[in-house]
Coordinates of C-alpha atoms and ligand atoms in Angstrom, one line a residue:
M1 CA 110.9 75.8 116.6
A2 CA 113.6 74.5 114.5
S3 CA 112.3 74.6 110.7
T4 CA 111.6 71.2 109.0
A5 CA 111.1 69.9 105.7
V6 CA 108.0 68.8 104.6
K7 CA 107.3 65.9 102.4
R8 CA 104.0 64.8 101.2
S9 CA 102.7 61.9 102.3
S10 CA 100.2 61.2 99.9
P11 CA 100.8 61.4 95.6
A12 CA 100.2 64.8 93.6
L13 CA 96.8 65.7 93.4
P14 CA 95.2 64.8 89.6
A15 CA 96.2 67.7 86.6
L16 CA 93.4 69.6 86.8
L17 CA 90.5 69.0 89.1
R18 CA 89.5 72.7 88.5
K19 CA 87.3 73.2 85.8
D20 CA 86.3 76.8 85.5
S21 CA 88.6 79.7 84.5
W22 CA 91.1 79.6 88.2
W23 CA 93.8 80.9 85.7
M24 CA 92.5 84.5 85.0
S25 CA 93.1 85.6 89.0
P26 CA 96.8 84.8 88.8
M27 CA 97.1 85.9 85.3
G28 CA 95.1 88.8 85.5
F29 CA 97.2 89.6 89.3
V30 CA 100.5 89.3 86.7
A31 CA 99.5 91.7 84.3
L32 CA 98.5 94.5 87.0
F33 CA 101.7 93.9 88.8
T34 CA 103.7 93.8 86.0
A35 CA 102.5 97.3 84.4
F36 CA 102.1 98.6 87.7
S37 CA 105.9 98.0 88.5
I38 CA 107.2 99.1 85.5
W39 CA 105.0 102.6 85.6
V40 CA 106.5 102.9 89.3
T41 CA 110.1 102.4 88.4
F42 CA 109.8 104.7 85.6
R43 CA 108.2 107.5 87.6
A44 CA 110.8 107.0 90.6
F45 CA 113.7 107.3 88.2
Q46 CA 112.7 109.9 86.4
G47 CA 112.8 112.3 89.2
D48 CA 110.5 114.6 88.0
Y49 CA 107.1 115.9 87.1
Y50 CA 105.2 114.9 90.6
S51 CA 104.3 117.9 91.3
T52 CA 101.9 120.7 90.4
I53 CA 104.0 123.2 92.9
V54 CA 107.0 123.4 91.9
T55 CA 107.7 127.0 90.4
D56 CA 108.8 125.9 86.9
V57 CA 105.7 124.4 86.7
A58 CA 103.3 126.3 88.1
T59 CA 104.9 129.4 86.3
R60 CA 104.8 128.3 82.5
L61 CA 101.5 125.9 83.2
F62 CA 99.1 127.9 85.2
S63 CA 100.6 131.5 85.7
G64 CA 98.9 134.6 83.3
N65 CA 96.3 132.3 81.6
G66 CA 94.0 133.1 84.5
W67 CA 94.0 129.4 85.8
L68 CA 94.2 128.4 89.1
I69 CA 96.9 126.6 90.5
P70 CA 97.0 123.4 91.9
N71 CA 98.8 121.9 95.0
Y72 CA 98.9 118.3 93.8
L73 CA 101.9 115.8 94.7
T74 CA 101.9 112.4 93.3
P75 CA 101.1 109.6 96.4
L76 CA 104.9 107.9 94.9
Y77 CA 106.7 111.1 96.1
S78 CA 105.2 111.8 99.2
P79 CA 106.2 113.7 101.8
T80 CA 108.2 116.1 99.9
L81 CA 111.7 115.1 101.0
P82 CA 115.3 116.3 98.7
S83 CA 116.9 113.8 96.5
I84 CA 120.7 112.5 98.1
T85 CA 123.6 112.8 95.8
L86 CA 125.8 110.1 95.9
G87 CA 128.9 111.4 93.5
T88 CA 127.8 112.8 90.4
Y89 CA 124.4 111.1 90.7
H90 CA 121.6 112.4 92.3
V91 CA 118.7 109.7 94.1
S92 CA 115.5 110.5 94.0
P93 CA 113.6 110.2 96.6
A94 CA 110.5 108.5 95.5
L95 CA 113.4 105.5 95.7
Y96 CA 113.1 105.6 99.7
I97 CA 110.3 107.0 99.9
L98 CA 108.8 104.0 98.3
I99 CA 110.7 101.5 100.2
F100 CA 107.4 101.7 103.3
P101 CA 104.2 101.1 101.0
L102 CA 106.2 98.5 98.9
S103 CA 107.3 97.6 101.7
F104 CA 103.5 97.1 103.0
R105 CA 102.4 95.8 100.5
L106 CA 104.5 92.9 99.6
S107 CA 104.1 91.7 102.6
C108 CA 100.8 91.8 102.8
Y109 CA 99.4 88.3 103.7
Y110 CA 96.7 89.4 100.1
Y111 CA 99.8 90.0 97.7
R112 CA 101.3 87.4 99.0
K113 CA 99.0 84.7 97.2
A114 CA 98.8 86.5 94.0
I115 CA 102.3 86.8 94.0
Y116 CA 103.8 82.8 94.8
R117 CA 100.5 82.1 93.1
G118 CA 101.2 84.1 90.0
Y119 CA 104.3 84.9 89.8
L120 CA 106.5 81.6 91.6
A121 CA 103.6 78.7 90.4
D122 CA 103.8 77.8 94.0
P123 CA 100.9 76.8 94.6
L124 CA 99.0 77.6 91.0
A125 CA 95.7 77.3 92.6
C126 CA 93.3 75.5 94.7
A127 CA 93.8 71.8 93.3
V128 CA 96.2 72.3 90.4
T129 CA 99.1 70.0 90.0
E130 CA 102.1 72.9 90.4
P131 CA 104.5 71.8 87.2
A132 CA 106.2 68.7 87.5
P133 CA 109.8 69.8 87.7
L134 CA 108.8 73.1 90.8
D135 CA 106.9 70.6 92.2
K136 CA 109.0 68.2 93.0
A137 CA 111.8 70.1 93.9
R138 CA 110.7 72.0 96.3
R139 CA 108.4 69.9 98.0
L140 CA 111.9 68.6 99.2
K141 CA 113.2 71.4 100.9
Y142 CA 110.1 73.2 101.8
N143 CA 109.8 75.4 104.6
G144 CA 106.9 77.9 104.5
E145 CA 107.9 81.2 105.6
R146 CA 110.5 80.0 108.4
T147 CA 113.7 80.5 107.3
L148 CA 115.3 83.2 104.9
P149 CA 114.1 84.6 102.8
L150 CA 110.6 84.3 103.0
I151 CA 110.8 84.6 106.7
I152 CA 110.9 88.6 106.4
M153 CA 106.8 88.5 105.6
N154 CA 106.5 88.2 109.1
F155 CA 107.9 91.9 109.5
H156 CA 104.8 92.8 107.7
R157 CA 102.9 94.6 111.5
F158 CA 105.9 96.9 111.8
A159 CA 105.9 97.6 107.4
F160 CA 101.5 98.4 108.9
Y161 CA 102.7 101.0 111.7
A162 CA 104.6 103.0 109.0
A163 CA 101.7 102.6 106.5
V164 CA 99.3 104.4 108.2
V165 CA 101.7 106.9 109.1
F166 CA 101.6 107.6 104.7
I167 CA 98.0 107.4 105.3
V168 CA 98.3 110.7 107.3
L169 CA 100.9 112.0 105.2
L170 CA 98.1 110.9 102.3
W171 CA 95.2 112.5 103.4
K172 CA 97.1 115.6 104.3
D173 CA 97.8 115.9 100.8
T174 CA 94.8 115.2 99.1
I175 CA 92.8 118.1 101.8
D176 CA 95.9 120.0 100.1
A177 CA 94.0 118.7 96.8
F178 CA 91.4 120.8 97.5
F179 CA 93.5 124.4 97.7
F180 CA 94.1 126.3 94.3
H181 CA 95.3 130.0 94.4
A182 CA 95.6 132.3 91.3
A183 CA 99.3 133.8 91.0
N184 CA 100.5 135.9 94.1
Q185 CA 97.2 135.5 95.5
P186 CA 96.2 134.1 99.0
W187 CA 95.2 129.9 99.0
H188 CA 91.0 129.1 98.6
F189 CA 89.3 125.9 98.5
G190 CA 87.8 124.3 95.4
V191 CA 86.6 121.0 93.6
H192 CA 88.6 120.3 90.5
V193 CA 89.2 116.7 88.8
G194 CA 92.5 116.0 90.8
S195 CA 90.8 117.2 94.0
I196 CA 87.8 114.3 93.2
V197 CA 91.2 112.2 92.3
F198 CA 93.1 111.9 94.9
L199 CA 89.6 111.7 97.2
I200 CA 89.1 108.2 95.9
N201 CA 92.6 107.2 96.0
I202 CA 93.0 108.1 99.4
L203 CA 89.4 106.2 100.6
L204 CA 90.8 103.5 98.9
L205 CA 94.4 103.3 100.3
S206 CA 92.1 104.0 103.8
A207 CA 89.8 100.7 102.6
Y208 CA 93.5 99.2 101.7
T209 CA 95.1 100.1 104.8
F210 CA 92.8 99.4 107.7
S211 CA 91.4 96.1 106.0
C212 CA 94.9 94.6 106.7
H213 CA 95.0 91.4 108.9
S214 CA 97.7 92.9 111.6
W215 CA 95.2 95.4 112.5
R216 CA 92.3 93.5 112.5
H217 CA 94.6 91.4 115.2
L218 CA 95.4 94.7 117.0
I219 CA 92.0 95.6 117.7
G220 CA 90.1 92.1 118.1
G221 CA 92.9 90.0 118.9
S222 CA 94.7 87.7 121.9
A223 CA 91.3 88.4 124.0
D224 CA 90.1 85.8 125.6
C225 CA 86.6 87.2 126.2
Y226 CA 84.6 90.1 124.6
S227 CA 82.0 90.4 126.7
C228 CA 84.4 90.3 130.5
S229 CA 84.0 94.4 130.0
V230 CA 83.4 97.8 128.3
L231 CA 86.5 97.8 126.6
A232 CA 86.3 93.6 125.3
R233 CA 83.1 94.8 124.4
T234 CA 84.0 98.1 122.5
R235 CA 87.5 95.9 121.0
Y236 CA 84.6 94.0 120.0
G237 CA 82.7 96.2 117.9
L238 CA 85.2 97.2 116.5
W239 CA 86.7 94.1 115.2
N240 CA 83.2 93.6 113.4
K241 CA 83.9 96.4 111.6
V242 CA 87.4 95.8 111.0
S243 CA 86.5 92.6 109.4
F244 CA 83.8 93.7 107.0
L245 CA 86.8 96.4 105.8
N246 CA 88.8 92.9 106.1
E247 CA 86.3 90.3 104.1
R248 CA 86.7 92.3 101.3
H249 CA 90.8 93.1 101.7
G250 CA 91.7 91.7 98.4
L251 CA 89.0 94.2 96.4
W252 CA 90.8 97.2 98.1
A253 CA 94.2 95.5 97.7
M254 CA 94.2 96.0 93.7
A255 CA 91.6 99.3 93.8
S256 CA 94.2 100.9 95.4
L257 CA 97.2 99.6 93.3
V258 CA 94.8 101.1 90.5
S259 CA 94.1 104.1 92.2
V260 CA 97.9 105.3 93.1
A261 CA 99.0 104.7 89.6
L262 CA 96.2 106.4 88.2
T263 CA 97.0 109.3 90.6
D264 CA 100.2 109.4 89.3
V265 CA 99.6 109.6 86.0
Y266 CA 97.3 112.4 86.6
V267 CA 99.8 114.5 87.9
F268 CA 102.4 113.2 85.4
L269 CA 99.6 114.3 82.8
V270 CA 99.3 117.6 84.1
T271 CA 102.9 118.7 85.2
T272 CA 103.7 117.7 81.7
G273 CA 100.6 120.4 80.3
T274 CA 98.9 117.2 78.7
L275 CA 96.1 117.7 80.4
R276 CA 95.4 121.3 80.4
G277 CA 92.2 124.1 81.7
P278 CA 90.9 125.2 84.8
W279 CA 89.2 122.3 85.9
V280 CA 92.7 120.2 86.2
Ligands
FES1 FE1 97.0 92.9 103.2 FE2 98.2 93.8 106.0 S1 97.1 91.5 105.1 S2 97.8 94.6 104.1

């Protein structure tokens, strides 16, 4: 469909109809997402301190003192891939690994709403007038997400497929986080603080991924009749369960953002030797 500019036919909304603390949500999102972005950017370029089984880390921190060597790989560097050499510059693998999970988050319906409100003030919130100069300029050429660059958001379903692959990989990393070994000894099962950190993170990431609107549509969308066949009834049952998760999508979105960051911080602190002990 050809895109057409949308003009507001009625006067702007009153300056401030809402008397509640509507600004807390966008401001809280901006604070959290900005802190997350700064930390992840730092870590992605750092290219180090991301795995406890790198020989140097395991030897330096865990060998010779009786501590068991854990198998922790930060989600920012999973799966383990080599860095790319461009001339004299080594491109950290996190820089191309993160393209996929970040595409998923940035095209997520919840993040789009939060980013448009928190960073672009477009709109600020329901029943709150946008800053006047911005409002006037935007209304004259408002095309929603039907033209470049925002039309790219429509690729969210494909980002979801990639996210599912990453969930599988991160579940494997989580299982690995429950296995430890002494130097030159076989791996065995154990539960340390890091194991719990990884488990909480993957549970929150799974809740976020499988509460996705695209997943809900794949499960139960495009069905005209939910009672016409066994398959349709099964889809309806699954759709109800996904809908339960979906109703809390914003919660999973933010909780998993925090858990990814905290899991990475934990691995960073362990691999730098800041957190030490038989329990890490
Ligand atoms: Fe948020 Fe798909 S809508 S992850």
